[in-house]
Coordinates of C-alpha atoms and ligand atoms in Angstrom, one line a residue:
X79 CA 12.3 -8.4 8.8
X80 CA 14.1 -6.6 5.9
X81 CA 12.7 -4.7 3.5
X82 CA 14.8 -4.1 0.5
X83 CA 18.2 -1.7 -0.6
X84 CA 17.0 2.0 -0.9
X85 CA 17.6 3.9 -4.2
X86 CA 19.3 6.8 -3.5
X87 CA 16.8 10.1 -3.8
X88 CA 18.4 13.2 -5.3
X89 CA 17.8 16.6 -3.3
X90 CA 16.2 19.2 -5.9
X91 CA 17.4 23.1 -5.9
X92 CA 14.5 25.0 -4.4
X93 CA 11.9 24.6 -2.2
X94 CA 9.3 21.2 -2.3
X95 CA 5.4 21.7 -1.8
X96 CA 3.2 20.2 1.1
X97 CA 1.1 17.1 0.0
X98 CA -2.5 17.2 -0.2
X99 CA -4.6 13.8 -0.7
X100 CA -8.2 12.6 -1.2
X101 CA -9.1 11.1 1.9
X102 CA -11.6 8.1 1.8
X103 CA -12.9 9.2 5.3
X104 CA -14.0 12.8 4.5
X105 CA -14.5 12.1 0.8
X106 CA -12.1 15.5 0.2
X107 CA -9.1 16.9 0.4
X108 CA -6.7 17.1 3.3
X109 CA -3.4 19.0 3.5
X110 CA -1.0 17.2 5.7
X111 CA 1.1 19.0 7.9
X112 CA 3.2 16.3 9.4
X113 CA 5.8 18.5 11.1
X114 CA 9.5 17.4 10.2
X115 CA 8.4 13.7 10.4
X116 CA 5.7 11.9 8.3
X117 CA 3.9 8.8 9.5
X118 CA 3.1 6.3 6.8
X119 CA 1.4 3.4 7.2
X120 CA 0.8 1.6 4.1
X121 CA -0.5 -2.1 4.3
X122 CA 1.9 -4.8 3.0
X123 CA 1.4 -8.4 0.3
X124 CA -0.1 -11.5 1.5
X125 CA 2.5 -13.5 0.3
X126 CA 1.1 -16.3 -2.2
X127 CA 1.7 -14.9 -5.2
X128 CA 4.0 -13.0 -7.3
X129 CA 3.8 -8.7 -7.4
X130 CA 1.4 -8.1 -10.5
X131 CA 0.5 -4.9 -11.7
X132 CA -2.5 -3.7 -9.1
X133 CA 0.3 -3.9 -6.0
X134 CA 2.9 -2.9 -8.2
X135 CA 0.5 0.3 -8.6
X136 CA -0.5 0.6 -5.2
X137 CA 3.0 0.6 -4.0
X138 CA 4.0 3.6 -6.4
X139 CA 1.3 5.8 -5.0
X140 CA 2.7 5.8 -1.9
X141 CA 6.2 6.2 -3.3
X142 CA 5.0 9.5 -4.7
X143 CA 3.8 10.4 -1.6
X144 CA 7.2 9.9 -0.3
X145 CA 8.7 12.0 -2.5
X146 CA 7.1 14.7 -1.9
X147 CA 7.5 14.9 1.4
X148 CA 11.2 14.4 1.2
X149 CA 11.1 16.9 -1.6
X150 CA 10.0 19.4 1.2
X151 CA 12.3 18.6 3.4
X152 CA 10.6 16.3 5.8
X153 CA 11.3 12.7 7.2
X154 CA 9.1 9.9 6.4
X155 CA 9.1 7.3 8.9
X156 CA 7.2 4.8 7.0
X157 CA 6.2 0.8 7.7
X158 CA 4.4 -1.9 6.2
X159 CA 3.5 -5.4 6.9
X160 CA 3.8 -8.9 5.5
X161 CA 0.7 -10.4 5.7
X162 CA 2.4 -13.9 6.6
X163 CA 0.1 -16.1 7.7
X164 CA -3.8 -16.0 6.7
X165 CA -6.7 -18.2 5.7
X166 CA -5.1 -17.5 1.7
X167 CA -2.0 -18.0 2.4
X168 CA -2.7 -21.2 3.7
X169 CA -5.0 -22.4 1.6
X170 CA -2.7 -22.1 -1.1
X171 CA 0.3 -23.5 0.3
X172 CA -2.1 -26.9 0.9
X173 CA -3.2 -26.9 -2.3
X174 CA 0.2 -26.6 -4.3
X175 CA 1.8 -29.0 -1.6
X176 CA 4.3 -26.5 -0.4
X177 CA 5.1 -25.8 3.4
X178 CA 3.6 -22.5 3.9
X179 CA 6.0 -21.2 5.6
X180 CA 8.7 -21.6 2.7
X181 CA 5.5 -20.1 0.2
X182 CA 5.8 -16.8 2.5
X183 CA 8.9 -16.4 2.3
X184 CA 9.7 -17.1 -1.3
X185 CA 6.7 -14.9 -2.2
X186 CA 7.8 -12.0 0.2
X187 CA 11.5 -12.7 -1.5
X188 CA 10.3 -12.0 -4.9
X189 CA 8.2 -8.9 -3.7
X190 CA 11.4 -7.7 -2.5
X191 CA 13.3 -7.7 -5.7
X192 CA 10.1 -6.6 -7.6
X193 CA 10.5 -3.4 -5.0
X194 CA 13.9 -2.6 -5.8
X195 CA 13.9 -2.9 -9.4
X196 CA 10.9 -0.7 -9.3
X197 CA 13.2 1.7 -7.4
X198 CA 10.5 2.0 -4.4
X199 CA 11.7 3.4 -1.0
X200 CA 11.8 0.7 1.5
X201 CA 10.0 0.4 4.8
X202 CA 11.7 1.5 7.7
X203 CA 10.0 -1.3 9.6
X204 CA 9.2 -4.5 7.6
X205 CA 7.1 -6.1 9.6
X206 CA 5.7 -9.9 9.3
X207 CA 2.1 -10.7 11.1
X208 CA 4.2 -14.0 13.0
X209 CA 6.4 -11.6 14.1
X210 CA 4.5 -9.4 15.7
X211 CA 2.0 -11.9 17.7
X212 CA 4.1 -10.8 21.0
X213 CA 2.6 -7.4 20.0
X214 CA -1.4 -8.9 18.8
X215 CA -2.0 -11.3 21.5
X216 CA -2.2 -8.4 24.7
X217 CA -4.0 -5.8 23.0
X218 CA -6.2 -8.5 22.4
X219 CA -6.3 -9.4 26.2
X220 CA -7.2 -5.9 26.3
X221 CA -9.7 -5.5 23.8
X222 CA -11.8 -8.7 25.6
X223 CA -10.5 -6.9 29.3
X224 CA -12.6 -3.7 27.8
X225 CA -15.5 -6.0 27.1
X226 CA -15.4 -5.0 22.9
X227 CA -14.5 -8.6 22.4
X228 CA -16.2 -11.7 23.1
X229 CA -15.3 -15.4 22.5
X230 CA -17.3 -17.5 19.5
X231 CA -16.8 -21.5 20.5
X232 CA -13.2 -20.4 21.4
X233 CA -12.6 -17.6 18.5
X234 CA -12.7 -14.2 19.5
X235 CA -14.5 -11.5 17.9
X236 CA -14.3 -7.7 18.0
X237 CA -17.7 -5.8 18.5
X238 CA -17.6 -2.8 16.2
X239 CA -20.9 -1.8 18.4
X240 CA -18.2 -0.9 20.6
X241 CA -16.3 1.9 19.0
X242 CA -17.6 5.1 18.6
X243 CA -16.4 6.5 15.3
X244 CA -17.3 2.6 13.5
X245 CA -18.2 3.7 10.0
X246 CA -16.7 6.8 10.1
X247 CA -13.2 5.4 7.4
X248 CA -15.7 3.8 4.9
X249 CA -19.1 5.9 5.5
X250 CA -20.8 2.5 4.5
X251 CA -24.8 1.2 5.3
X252 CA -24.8 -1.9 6.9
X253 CA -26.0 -3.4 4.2
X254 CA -23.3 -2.8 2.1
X255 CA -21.0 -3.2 5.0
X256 CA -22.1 -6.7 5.3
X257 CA -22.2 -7.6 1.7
X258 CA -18.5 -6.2 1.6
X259 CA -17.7 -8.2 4.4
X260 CA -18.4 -11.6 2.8
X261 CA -16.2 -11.2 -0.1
X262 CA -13.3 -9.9 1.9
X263 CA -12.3 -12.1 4.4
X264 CA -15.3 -11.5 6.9
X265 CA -17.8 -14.3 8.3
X266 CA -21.6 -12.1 8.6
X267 CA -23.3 -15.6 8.6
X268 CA -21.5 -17.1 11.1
X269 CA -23.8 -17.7 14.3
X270 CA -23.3 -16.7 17.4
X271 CA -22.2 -13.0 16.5
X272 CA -22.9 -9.9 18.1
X273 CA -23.1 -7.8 14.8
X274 CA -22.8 -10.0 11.5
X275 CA -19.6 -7.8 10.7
X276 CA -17.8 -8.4 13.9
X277 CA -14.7 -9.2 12.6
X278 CA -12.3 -12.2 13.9
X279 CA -9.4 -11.4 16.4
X280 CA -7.8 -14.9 17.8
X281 CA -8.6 -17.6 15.6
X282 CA -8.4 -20.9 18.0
X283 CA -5.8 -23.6 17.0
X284 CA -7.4 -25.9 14.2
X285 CA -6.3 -29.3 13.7
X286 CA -3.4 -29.0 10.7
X287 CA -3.1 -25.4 11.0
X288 CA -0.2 -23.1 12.7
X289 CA -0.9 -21.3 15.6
X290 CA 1.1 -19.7 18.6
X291 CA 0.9 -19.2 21.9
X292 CA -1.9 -16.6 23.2
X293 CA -1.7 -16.4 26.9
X294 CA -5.0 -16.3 28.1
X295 CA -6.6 -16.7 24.1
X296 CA -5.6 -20.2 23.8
X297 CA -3.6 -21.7 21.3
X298 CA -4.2 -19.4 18.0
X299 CA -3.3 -17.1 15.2
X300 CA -4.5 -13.5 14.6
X301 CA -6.9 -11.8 12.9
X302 CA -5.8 -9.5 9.9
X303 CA -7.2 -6.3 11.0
X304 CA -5.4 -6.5 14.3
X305 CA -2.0 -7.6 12.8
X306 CA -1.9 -3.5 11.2
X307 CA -2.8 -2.0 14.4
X308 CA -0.8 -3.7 16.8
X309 CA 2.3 -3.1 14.1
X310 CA 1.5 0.9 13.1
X311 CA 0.8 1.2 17.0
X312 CA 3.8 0.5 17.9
X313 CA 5.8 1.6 15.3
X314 CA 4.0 5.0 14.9
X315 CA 1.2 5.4 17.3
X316 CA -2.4 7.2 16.9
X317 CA -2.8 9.7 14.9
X318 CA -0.1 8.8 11.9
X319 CA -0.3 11.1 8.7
X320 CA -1.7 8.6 6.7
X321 CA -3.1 4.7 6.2
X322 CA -2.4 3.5 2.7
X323 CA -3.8 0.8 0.4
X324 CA -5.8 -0.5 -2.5
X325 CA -9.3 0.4 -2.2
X326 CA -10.3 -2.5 -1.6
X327 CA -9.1 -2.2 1.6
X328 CA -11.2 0.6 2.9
X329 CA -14.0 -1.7 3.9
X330 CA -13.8 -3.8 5.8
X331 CA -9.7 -3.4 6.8
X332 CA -9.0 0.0 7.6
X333 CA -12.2 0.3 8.8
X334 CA -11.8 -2.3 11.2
X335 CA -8.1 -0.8 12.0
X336 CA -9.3 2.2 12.8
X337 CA -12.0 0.8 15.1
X338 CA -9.6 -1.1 16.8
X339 CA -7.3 1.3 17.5
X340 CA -9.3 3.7 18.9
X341 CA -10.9 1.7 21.6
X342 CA -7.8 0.6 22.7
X343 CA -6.2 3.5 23.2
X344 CA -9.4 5.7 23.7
X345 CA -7.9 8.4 21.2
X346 CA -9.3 9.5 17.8
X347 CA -8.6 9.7 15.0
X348 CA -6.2 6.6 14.0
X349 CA -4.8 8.0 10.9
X350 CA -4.8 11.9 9.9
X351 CA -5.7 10.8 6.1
X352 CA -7.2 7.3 4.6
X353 CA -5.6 6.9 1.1
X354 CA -6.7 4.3 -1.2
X355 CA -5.5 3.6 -4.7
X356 CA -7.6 2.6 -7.2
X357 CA -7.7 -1.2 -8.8
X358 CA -6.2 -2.4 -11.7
X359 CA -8.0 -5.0 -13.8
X360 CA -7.1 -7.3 -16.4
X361 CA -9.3 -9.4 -19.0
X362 CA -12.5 -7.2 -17.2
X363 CA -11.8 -8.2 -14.3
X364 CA -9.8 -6.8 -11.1
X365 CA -6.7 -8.4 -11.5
X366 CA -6.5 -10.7 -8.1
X367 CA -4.7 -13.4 -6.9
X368 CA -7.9 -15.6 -6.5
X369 CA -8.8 -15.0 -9.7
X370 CA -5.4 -15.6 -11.3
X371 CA -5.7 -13.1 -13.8
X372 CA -2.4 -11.8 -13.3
X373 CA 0.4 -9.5 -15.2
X374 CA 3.3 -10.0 -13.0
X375 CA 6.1 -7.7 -12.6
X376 CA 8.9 -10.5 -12.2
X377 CA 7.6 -12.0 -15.3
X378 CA 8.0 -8.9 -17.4
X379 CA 11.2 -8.6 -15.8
X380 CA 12.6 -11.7 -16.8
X381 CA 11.0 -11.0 -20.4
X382 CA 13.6 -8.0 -20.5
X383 CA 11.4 -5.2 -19.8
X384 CA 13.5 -2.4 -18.9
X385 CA 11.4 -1.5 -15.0
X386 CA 11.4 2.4 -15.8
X387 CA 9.1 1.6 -18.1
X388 CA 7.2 -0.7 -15.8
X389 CA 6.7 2.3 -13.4
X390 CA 6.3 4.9 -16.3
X391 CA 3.5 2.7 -17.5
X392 CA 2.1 2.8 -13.9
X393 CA 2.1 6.4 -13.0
X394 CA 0.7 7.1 -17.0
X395 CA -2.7 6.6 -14.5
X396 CA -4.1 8.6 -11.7
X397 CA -3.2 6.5 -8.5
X398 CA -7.3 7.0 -7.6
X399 CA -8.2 6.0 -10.8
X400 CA -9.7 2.0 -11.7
X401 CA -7.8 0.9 -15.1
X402 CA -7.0 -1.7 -16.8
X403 CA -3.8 -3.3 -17.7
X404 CA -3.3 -3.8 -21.4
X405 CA -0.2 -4.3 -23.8
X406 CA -0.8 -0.8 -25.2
X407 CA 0.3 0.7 -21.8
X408 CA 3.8 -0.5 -21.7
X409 CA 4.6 0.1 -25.6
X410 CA 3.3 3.9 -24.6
X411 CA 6.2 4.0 -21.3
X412 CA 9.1 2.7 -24.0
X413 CA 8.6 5.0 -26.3
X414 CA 8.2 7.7 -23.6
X415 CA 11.4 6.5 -22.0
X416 CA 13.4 6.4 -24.7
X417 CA 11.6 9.7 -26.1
X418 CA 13.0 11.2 -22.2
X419 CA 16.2 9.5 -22.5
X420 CA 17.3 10.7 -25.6
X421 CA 15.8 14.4 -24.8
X422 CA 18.7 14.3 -21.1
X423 CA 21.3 12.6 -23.5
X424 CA 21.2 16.0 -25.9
X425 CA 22.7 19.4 -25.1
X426 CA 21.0 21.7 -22.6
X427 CA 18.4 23.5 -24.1
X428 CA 15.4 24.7 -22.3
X429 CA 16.1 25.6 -18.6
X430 CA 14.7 23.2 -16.0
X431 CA 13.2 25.3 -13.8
X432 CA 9.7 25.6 -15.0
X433 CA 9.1 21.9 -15.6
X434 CA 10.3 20.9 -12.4
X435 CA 8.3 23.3 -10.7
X436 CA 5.2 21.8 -12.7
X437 CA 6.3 18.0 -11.5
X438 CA 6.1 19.3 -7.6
X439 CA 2.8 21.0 -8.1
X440 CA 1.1 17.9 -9.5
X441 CA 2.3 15.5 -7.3
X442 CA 1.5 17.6 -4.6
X443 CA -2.0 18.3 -6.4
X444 CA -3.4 14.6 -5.2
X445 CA -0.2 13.2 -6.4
X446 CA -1.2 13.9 -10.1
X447 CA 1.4 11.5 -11.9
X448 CA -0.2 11.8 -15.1
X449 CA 0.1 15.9 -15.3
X450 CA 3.7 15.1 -14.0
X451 CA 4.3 13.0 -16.7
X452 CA 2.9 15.3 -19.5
X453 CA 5.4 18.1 -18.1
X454 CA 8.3 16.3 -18.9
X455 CA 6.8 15.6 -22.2
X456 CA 6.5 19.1 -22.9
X457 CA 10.0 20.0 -22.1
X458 CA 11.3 16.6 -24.0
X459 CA 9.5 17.8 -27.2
X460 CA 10.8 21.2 -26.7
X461 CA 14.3 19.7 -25.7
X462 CA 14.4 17.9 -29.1
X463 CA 13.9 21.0 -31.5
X464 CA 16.2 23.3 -29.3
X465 CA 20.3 24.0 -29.6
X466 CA 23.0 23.5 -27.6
X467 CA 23.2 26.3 -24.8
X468 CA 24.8 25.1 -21.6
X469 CA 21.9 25.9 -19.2
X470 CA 22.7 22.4 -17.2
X471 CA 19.0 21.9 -17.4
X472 CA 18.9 18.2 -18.5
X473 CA 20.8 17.1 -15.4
X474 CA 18.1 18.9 -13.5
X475 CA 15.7 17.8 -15.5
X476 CA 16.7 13.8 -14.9
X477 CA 17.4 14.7 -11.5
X478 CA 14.3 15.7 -10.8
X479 CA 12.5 12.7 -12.3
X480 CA 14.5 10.5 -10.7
X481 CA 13.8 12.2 -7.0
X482 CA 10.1 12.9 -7.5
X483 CA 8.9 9.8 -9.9
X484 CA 11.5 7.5 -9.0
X485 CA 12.6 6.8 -12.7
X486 CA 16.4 6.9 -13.6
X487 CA 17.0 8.3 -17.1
Ligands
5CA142 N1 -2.0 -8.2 3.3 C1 -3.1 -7.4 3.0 C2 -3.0 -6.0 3.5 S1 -2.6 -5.9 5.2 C3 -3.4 -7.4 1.5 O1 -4.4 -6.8 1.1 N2 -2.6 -8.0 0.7 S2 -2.7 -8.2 -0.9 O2 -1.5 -8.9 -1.3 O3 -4.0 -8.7 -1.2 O4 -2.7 -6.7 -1.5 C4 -1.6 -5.9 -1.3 C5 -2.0 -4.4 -1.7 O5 -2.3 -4.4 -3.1 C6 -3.2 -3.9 -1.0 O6 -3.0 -2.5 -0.7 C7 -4.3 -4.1 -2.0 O7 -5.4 -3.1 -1.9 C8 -3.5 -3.8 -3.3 N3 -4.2 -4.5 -4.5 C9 -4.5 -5.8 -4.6 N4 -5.1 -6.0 -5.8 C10 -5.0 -4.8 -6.5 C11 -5.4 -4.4 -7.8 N5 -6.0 -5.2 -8.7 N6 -5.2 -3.1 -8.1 C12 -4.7 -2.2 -7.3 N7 -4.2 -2.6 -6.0 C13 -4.4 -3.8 -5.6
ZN143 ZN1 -3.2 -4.1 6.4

């Protein structure tokens, strides 16, 4: 499907720095060395609800991460999902009387122009879970072929006894595992299951529900774990640089992900690096769309909140970092705004070089907004007290902010 208009990324004089993450997997750091071509896999909306300030956060992680690889001169070949049909989804849809189908897509539309305002770098491959079905239903085939899935009173489930490295994204206990497992999506009391985390693959046609075609599955629709693999599988095969998302996803998700993929294809790892961003909360509480303790980024929009200050107050956190949302946080990004805009409208004064040598070496540092952030305070206070040489440095200065933090001054 498609994504969303990109924002054009201005190329910085000098040389950009190699990215290196926290990776959930190892619980340290890992350089990536992607060659000329970085693999990005970050997982996309469920669309039943407006963007609110946990994705909105998420997203921008991985923008910085995209950055800096452009920054040093690599390609990113980088795809998400759409999450477009799931038990939430669906539930939703029957419960405010709207076809689901039309809930998707005005959700997904919305997400779009909350992407582009935001000035994030689109997908190359936008990918919806109904489209990719042709691409779910034979690796499941496969999967049951392979005997790591077995049928449930006509659902099929995968057996994470089957996969070698299970455990190995989260580095969970069962317990926890299972625990994990029944608030996110999973069924562990379900009878009839191999290994109470098992997670579902084909969910069998239920009367009043959508479901497609699945050869020799039945009539069905897919699991979510399966929807990721059989879309980063195709679109960038084993082994991609990294697998992106809210932490919340490590367990069970891209966990499960992980497990999948490698069974199918017998190869290890599934993804170089495991990133997760930390969660946002609101009112004490992680700000979810169950819970409906929302900040939306459409509805600040329509308020008149300028979006560069929407992502300012965003990357004012570490990406790894759990925070909560509060008033105070987007009064702090105006004034910083306007403080950085008026410091590029002035004449040159300090050169550029230093600070946006200090921006690449904390984004690559963990992509270490914050530090980022506090450089270009430093050479906006000292822009402020200093005369008018022509050094050209502001236009460097809001190039560089704009290429490497996506905000246009
Ligand atoms: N469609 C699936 C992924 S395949 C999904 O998790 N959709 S979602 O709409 O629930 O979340 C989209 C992304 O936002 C995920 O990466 C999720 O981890 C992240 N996210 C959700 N809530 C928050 C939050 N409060 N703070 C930070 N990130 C969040
Ligand atoms: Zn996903």
């Amino acid at each position: 499907m498609y994504a969303w208009p990109a924002p054009k990324v201005p190329v910085l004089p000098g040389q950009g720095r190699d990215l290196t993450v926290h990776d959930t997997s190892t619980d340290g750091r890992v350089t990536l060395g992607p060659g000329p071509v970085a693999r990005l896999y970050v997982c996309g909306i469920t669309p039943y609800d407006a963007t609110h300030m946990g994705h909105a956060a998420t997203y921008v992680a991985f923008d910085l991460a995209q950055r800096v690889w452009l920054d040093a001169g690599r390609e990113v070949h980088y795809v998400q999902n759409v999450t477009d049909v799931d038990d939430p989804l669906l539930e939703r849809a029957a419960a405010t009387g709207v076809e689901w189908t039309a809930l998707a897509e005005r959700e997904t539309a919305l997400f779009r122009e909350d992407m582009t305002a935001l000035r994030l770098l689109p997908p190359r491959h936008y990918i919806g879970a109904v489209e990719a079905i042709p691409d779910i239903v034979p690796l499941i085939e496969r999967l049951r072929t392979m005997g790591a899935a077995y049928d449930v009173d006509g659902d099929v489930y995968f057996s994470v006894d089957s996969a070698r490295h299970f455990g190995e994204v989260s580095r969970l206990d069962a317990a926890a595992m299972r625990t994990l497992s029944a608030e996110r999506g999973g069924d562990p009391e379900r009878p009839g299951k191999k290994n109470p985390v098992d997670p579902l693959l084909w969910r069998a046609a239920r009367p009043g529900e959508p479901s497609w075609d699945g050869a020799s599955l039945g009539p069905g629709r897919p699991g979510w774990h399966i929807e990721c693999v059989a879309i980063a599988l195709d679109k960038l095969g084993m082994g991609f640089d990294m697998q992106g998302g809210g932490s919340d996803l490590a367990f069970p998700h891209h966990e499960m992900g992980a497990a999948h993929a490698q069974v199918l294809t017998g190869e290890h790892p599934y993804a170089a690096s495991y990133v997760h961003a930390g969660m946002v909360a609101y009112e004490g509480e992680k700000m979810s769309k169950s819970k409906g303790n929302l900040v939306f980024v459409s509805r600040l929009r329509a308020a008149g909140t300028d979006p560069a200050a929407i992502r300012l107050a965003l990357l004012a956190h570490h990406y790894r970092s759990d925070w909560e949302w509060t008033d105070a946080d987007l009064a702090g990004a105006e004034r910083r705004l306007a403080h950085w805009r008026a410091a590029v409208s002035r004449p040159d004064g300090p050169p550029a070089g230093a600070v946006v040598e200090e921006i690449r070496a904390a984004l690559a540092d963990d992509l270490d907004a914050p530090a980022a952030l506090a450089a270009v305070d430093r050479w906006a206070d000292a822009q402020h007290g200093a005369g008018g040489d022509d050094t050209g440095a502001t236009g460097v200065v809001s190039r560089a902010v704009d290429a490497l933090l996506g905000v246009a001054l």
